[in-house]
XYZ file of C-alpha atoms in Angstrom:
237
model
C 3.249 -6.963 9.569
C -0.469 -7.310 7.815
C -0.067 -8.608 4.044
C -1.993 -11.498 1.739
C -2.040 -12.096 -1.875
C -0.624 -10.448 -4.271
C -4.046 -9.600 -6.632
C -2.342 -9.599 -9.939
C -0.624 -12.915 -9.260
C -3.852 -14.736 -7.990
C -5.711 -12.953 -10.658
C -4.041 -13.194 -14.267
C -4.058 -16.641 -14.155
C -7.219 -18.010 -12.812
C -8.295 -15.835 -15.513
C -6.556 -17.653 -18.356
C -6.896 -21.336 -15.980
C -11.265 -19.754 -16.820
C -10.318 -19.091 -19.816
C -8.938 -21.633 -21.725
C -11.938 -24.706 -19.532
C -10.412 -24.784 -16.799
C -11.964 -25.698 -13.437
C -10.317 -23.897 -10.661
C -10.558 -24.776 -6.890
C -9.125 -22.455 -4.118
C -7.329 -23.885 -1.281
C -5.718 -22.549 2.321
C -4.091 -24.225 5.179
C -7.083 -24.241 7.111
C -9.268 -23.835 4.234
C -10.216 -20.313 5.982
C -10.977 -16.876 3.146
C -7.040 -16.015 2.045
C -6.687 -11.817 2.534
C -5.458 -9.775 -0.702
C -1.913 -7.670 -0.548
C -4.597 -4.441 -0.329
C -1.267 -2.223 -1.779
C -1.224 -5.480 -4.854
C -4.428 -3.315 -6.142
C -2.317 -0.957 -7.783
C -2.140 -0.938 -11.325
C 0.709 -0.495 -11.741
C 0.673 -4.810 -11.480
C -0.792 -5.270 -14.014
C 1.192 -3.270 -16.717
C -0.668 0.023 -16.582
C -3.740 -1.295 -18.405
C -6.841 -0.387 -15.615
C -9.432 -2.546 -17.863
C -7.340 -5.439 -16.816
C -6.971 -4.471 -13.324
C -10.945 -3.805 -13.205
C -11.426 -6.899 -14.697
C -9.726 -9.251 -12.344
C -11.204 -7.924 -9.144
C -14.091 -7.947 -11.027
C -13.938 -11.642 -11.474
C -12.411 -11.183 -7.892
C -15.593 -10.249 -6.219
C -17.652 -13.093 -8.664
C -15.993 -15.318 -6.827
C -15.988 -14.481 -2.992
C -13.493 -15.726 -2.817
C -12.153 -13.613 0.048
C -16.024 -13.315 1.427
C -15.296 -14.490 5.346
C -18.671 -15.919 4.900
C -19.065 -17.855 1.001
C -15.523 -18.521 0.143
C -15.048 -21.367 -2.055
C -12.063 -22.138 -0.705
C -10.997 -25.481 1.027
C -8.715 -26.991 3.816
C -5.558 -28.578 2.807
C -6.668 -31.140 4.351
C -9.985 -31.642 1.683
C -8.162 -31.762 -0.849
C -6.152 -34.845 -0.056
C -9.994 -35.829 0.785
C -10.842 -35.299 -2.511
C -8.021 -36.711 -4.125
C -4.507 -35.828 -5.782
C -4.819 -37.590 -8.288
C -8.255 -35.561 -9.297
C -6.129 -32.582 -9.950
C -4.000 -31.959 -13.002
C -2.317 -29.693 -11.768
C -1.064 -26.742 -8.984
C 0.428 -23.466 -8.835
C 0.995 -20.745 -5.880
C 0.894 -16.920 -6.344
C 3.024 -14.796 -4.730
C 2.673 -12.039 -1.571
C 4.252 -12.276 1.365
C 1.597 -14.511 2.991
C 3.410 -17.224 1.774
C 6.732 -16.911 3.745
C 4.786 -16.665 6.849
C 3.029 -20.775 6.613
C 3.307 -21.850 2.772
C 6.700 -22.212 3.178
C 6.189 -24.452 6.497
C 2.811 -25.745 6.152
C 3.347 -30.163 5.836
C -0.176 -30.723 4.370
C 1.438 -28.808 1.255
C 4.879 -30.170 0.790
C 2.736 -33.259 0.800
C 0.676 -32.281 -2.070
C 3.768 -31.429 -3.807
C 5.815 -34.428 -2.635
C 2.534 -36.440 -5.041
C 2.434 -34.095 -7.748
C 6.860 -34.181 -8.159
C 6.493 -38.336 -8.040
C 3.981 -38.600 -10.583
C 4.844 -35.397 -12.211
C 2.271 -33.277 -12.506
C 2.342 -29.344 -13.211
C 3.555 -27.684 -10.685
C 3.736 -23.201 -10.986
C 4.762 -20.626 -8.212
C 4.962 -17.490 -9.096
C 6.832 -14.627 -6.326
C 6.992 -15.629 -2.862
C 5.683 -18.263 -3.673
C 7.482 -20.254 -4.929
C 9.460 -20.849 -1.052
C 6.310 -23.043 -0.552
C 9.330 -25.542 -1.914
C 10.707 -26.032 1.010
C 7.654 -27.418 2.839
C 8.579 -30.511 0.740
C 11.467 -30.313 2.892
C 11.124 -33.921 6.239
C 11.887 -31.189 8.376
C 11.122 -27.244 6.920
C 10.134 -25.521 10.165
C 13.897 -26.334 11.348
C 15.346 -25.231 7.749
C 13.204 -21.861 8.032
C 14.365 -21.511 12.140
C 17.983 -21.684 11.199
C 17.407 -19.245 7.911
C 15.089 -17.206 9.886
C 17.814 -16.343 13.246
C 20.231 -16.522 11.149
C 22.057 -19.530 10.980
C 23.467 -21.363 8.109
C 22.003 -25.054 8.076
C 23.159 -28.242 5.753
C 21.119 -28.646 2.772
C 18.782 -30.985 3.499
C 19.180 -34.793 2.100
C 17.769 -36.072 -0.882
C 14.917 -32.866 -1.233
C 12.763 -33.972 -3.996
C 14.101 -30.214 -6.069
C 17.643 -30.339 -4.725
C 19.492 -29.171 -8.487
C 16.019 -27.707 -10.419
C 16.367 -24.728 -11.765
C 13.918 -22.104 -10.356
C 13.029 -18.497 -9.865
C 11.185 -16.014 -7.328
C 11.769 -12.644 -6.200
C 15.028 -12.234 -6.617
C 17.506 -10.109 -3.214
C 17.855 -7.104 -5.772
C 13.958 -6.955 -6.373
C 13.692 -7.466 -2.435
C 16.257 -4.638 -1.985
C 13.922 -2.112 -4.268
C 11.191 -2.976 -2.572
C 11.898 -2.518 0.841
C 9.315 0.637 1.023
C 6.329 -1.329 0.205
C 6.681 -4.079 3.358
C 5.627 -0.215 5.939
C 8.180 -0.434 7.614
C 7.925 -4.283 8.367
C 11.017 -6.309 7.593
C 11.638 -10.156 6.480
C 13.107 -12.248 8.282
C 14.141 -14.580 5.098
C 14.565 -13.315 1.216
C 12.766 -16.358 -1.370
C 15.847 -17.180 -3.134
C 18.222 -16.906 0.238
C 16.421 -20.017 1.023
C 15.902 -21.637 -2.634
C 19.322 -21.556 -2.195
C 20.263 -22.598 1.139
C 17.628 -25.128 0.220
C 20.161 -26.583 -3.189
C 18.124 -25.335 -5.807
C 19.549 -23.908 -9.131
C 17.957 -20.309 -9.067
C 18.001 -18.098 -11.734
C 17.652 -14.450 -11.865
C 16.659 -12.096 -14.689
C 16.787 -8.012 -14.698
C 14.524 -6.577 -11.426
C 10.684 -6.067 -12.565
C 11.315 -8.023 -15.772
C 9.150 -11.085 -17.159
C 11.143 -14.571 -16.304
C 9.678 -17.977 -16.376
C 11.486 -21.345 -15.600
C 10.300 -24.379 -16.759
C 12.286 -27.081 -15.375
C 10.450 -31.017 -15.497
C 7.091 -29.812 -13.234
C 8.163 -27.089 -12.247
C 7.472 -23.789 -14.372
C 8.331 -20.630 -11.896
C 8.266 -16.509 -12.492
C 10.592 -14.014 -11.414
C 7.373 -11.448 -10.051
C 4.235 -9.968 -9.883
C 5.538 -9.383 -14.344
C 5.892 -13.044 -14.613
C 2.862 -13.859 -13.413
C 0.194 -14.743 -16.475
C 3.460 -16.426 -18.398
C 3.337 -18.424 -15.953
C 0.056 -19.240 -16.000
C 0.430 -19.980 -20.508
C 3.318 -22.002 -19.453
C 1.454 -24.442 -17.372
C -1.682 -24.365 -19.598
C 1.063 -25.467 -22.942
C 2.282 -28.461 -20.096
C -1.103 -29.567 -19.495
C -1.870 -30.313 -23.477
């Protein structure tokens, strides 16, 4: 299944951060240019506002983020080399791609653990919230067990245990099955986060829902992306 980041889930927050005077650094596991999920290039994800969609696409083009030769994206290793203390906040957008790599990426887990220990603003939207699992010591084994249909014990001393969070819900997954074009997901965010020990909160499907608990701010779906960014900025003040 070809996938990538959801356009509005990345670009609406990026636009919000830049408008507030923030410097945005883009990072991927290996530093390769990220890929946008072309199915997310639908005006409905901007609430039917075509002008807003075009503004997001224009900024994406200006940033050259998805350019294979000129993307400004750096690797998680480079972020660590620069120093986690140089960054005020971290934001993980959704799209189905976090379900393939971010949820078990050790370097992302190190970054999130550092931010957790220092109480630094940490934001997620939609499927991006599953990246919290990367902080589990044996994230790969835990995720593999879940994907194979097993029910592993919740990891002991998980740093986000008991956190109230939200992500794309099981109900929304069922309603969005046609969006995958015949593809199949081995694990849903709600199930993975709950199994790990998070306190999952859900609102009506496709409604804006942002949950703030300690340093973590999470949004349920594409409709919540901009509100997550606004909440993150408020917490940074």
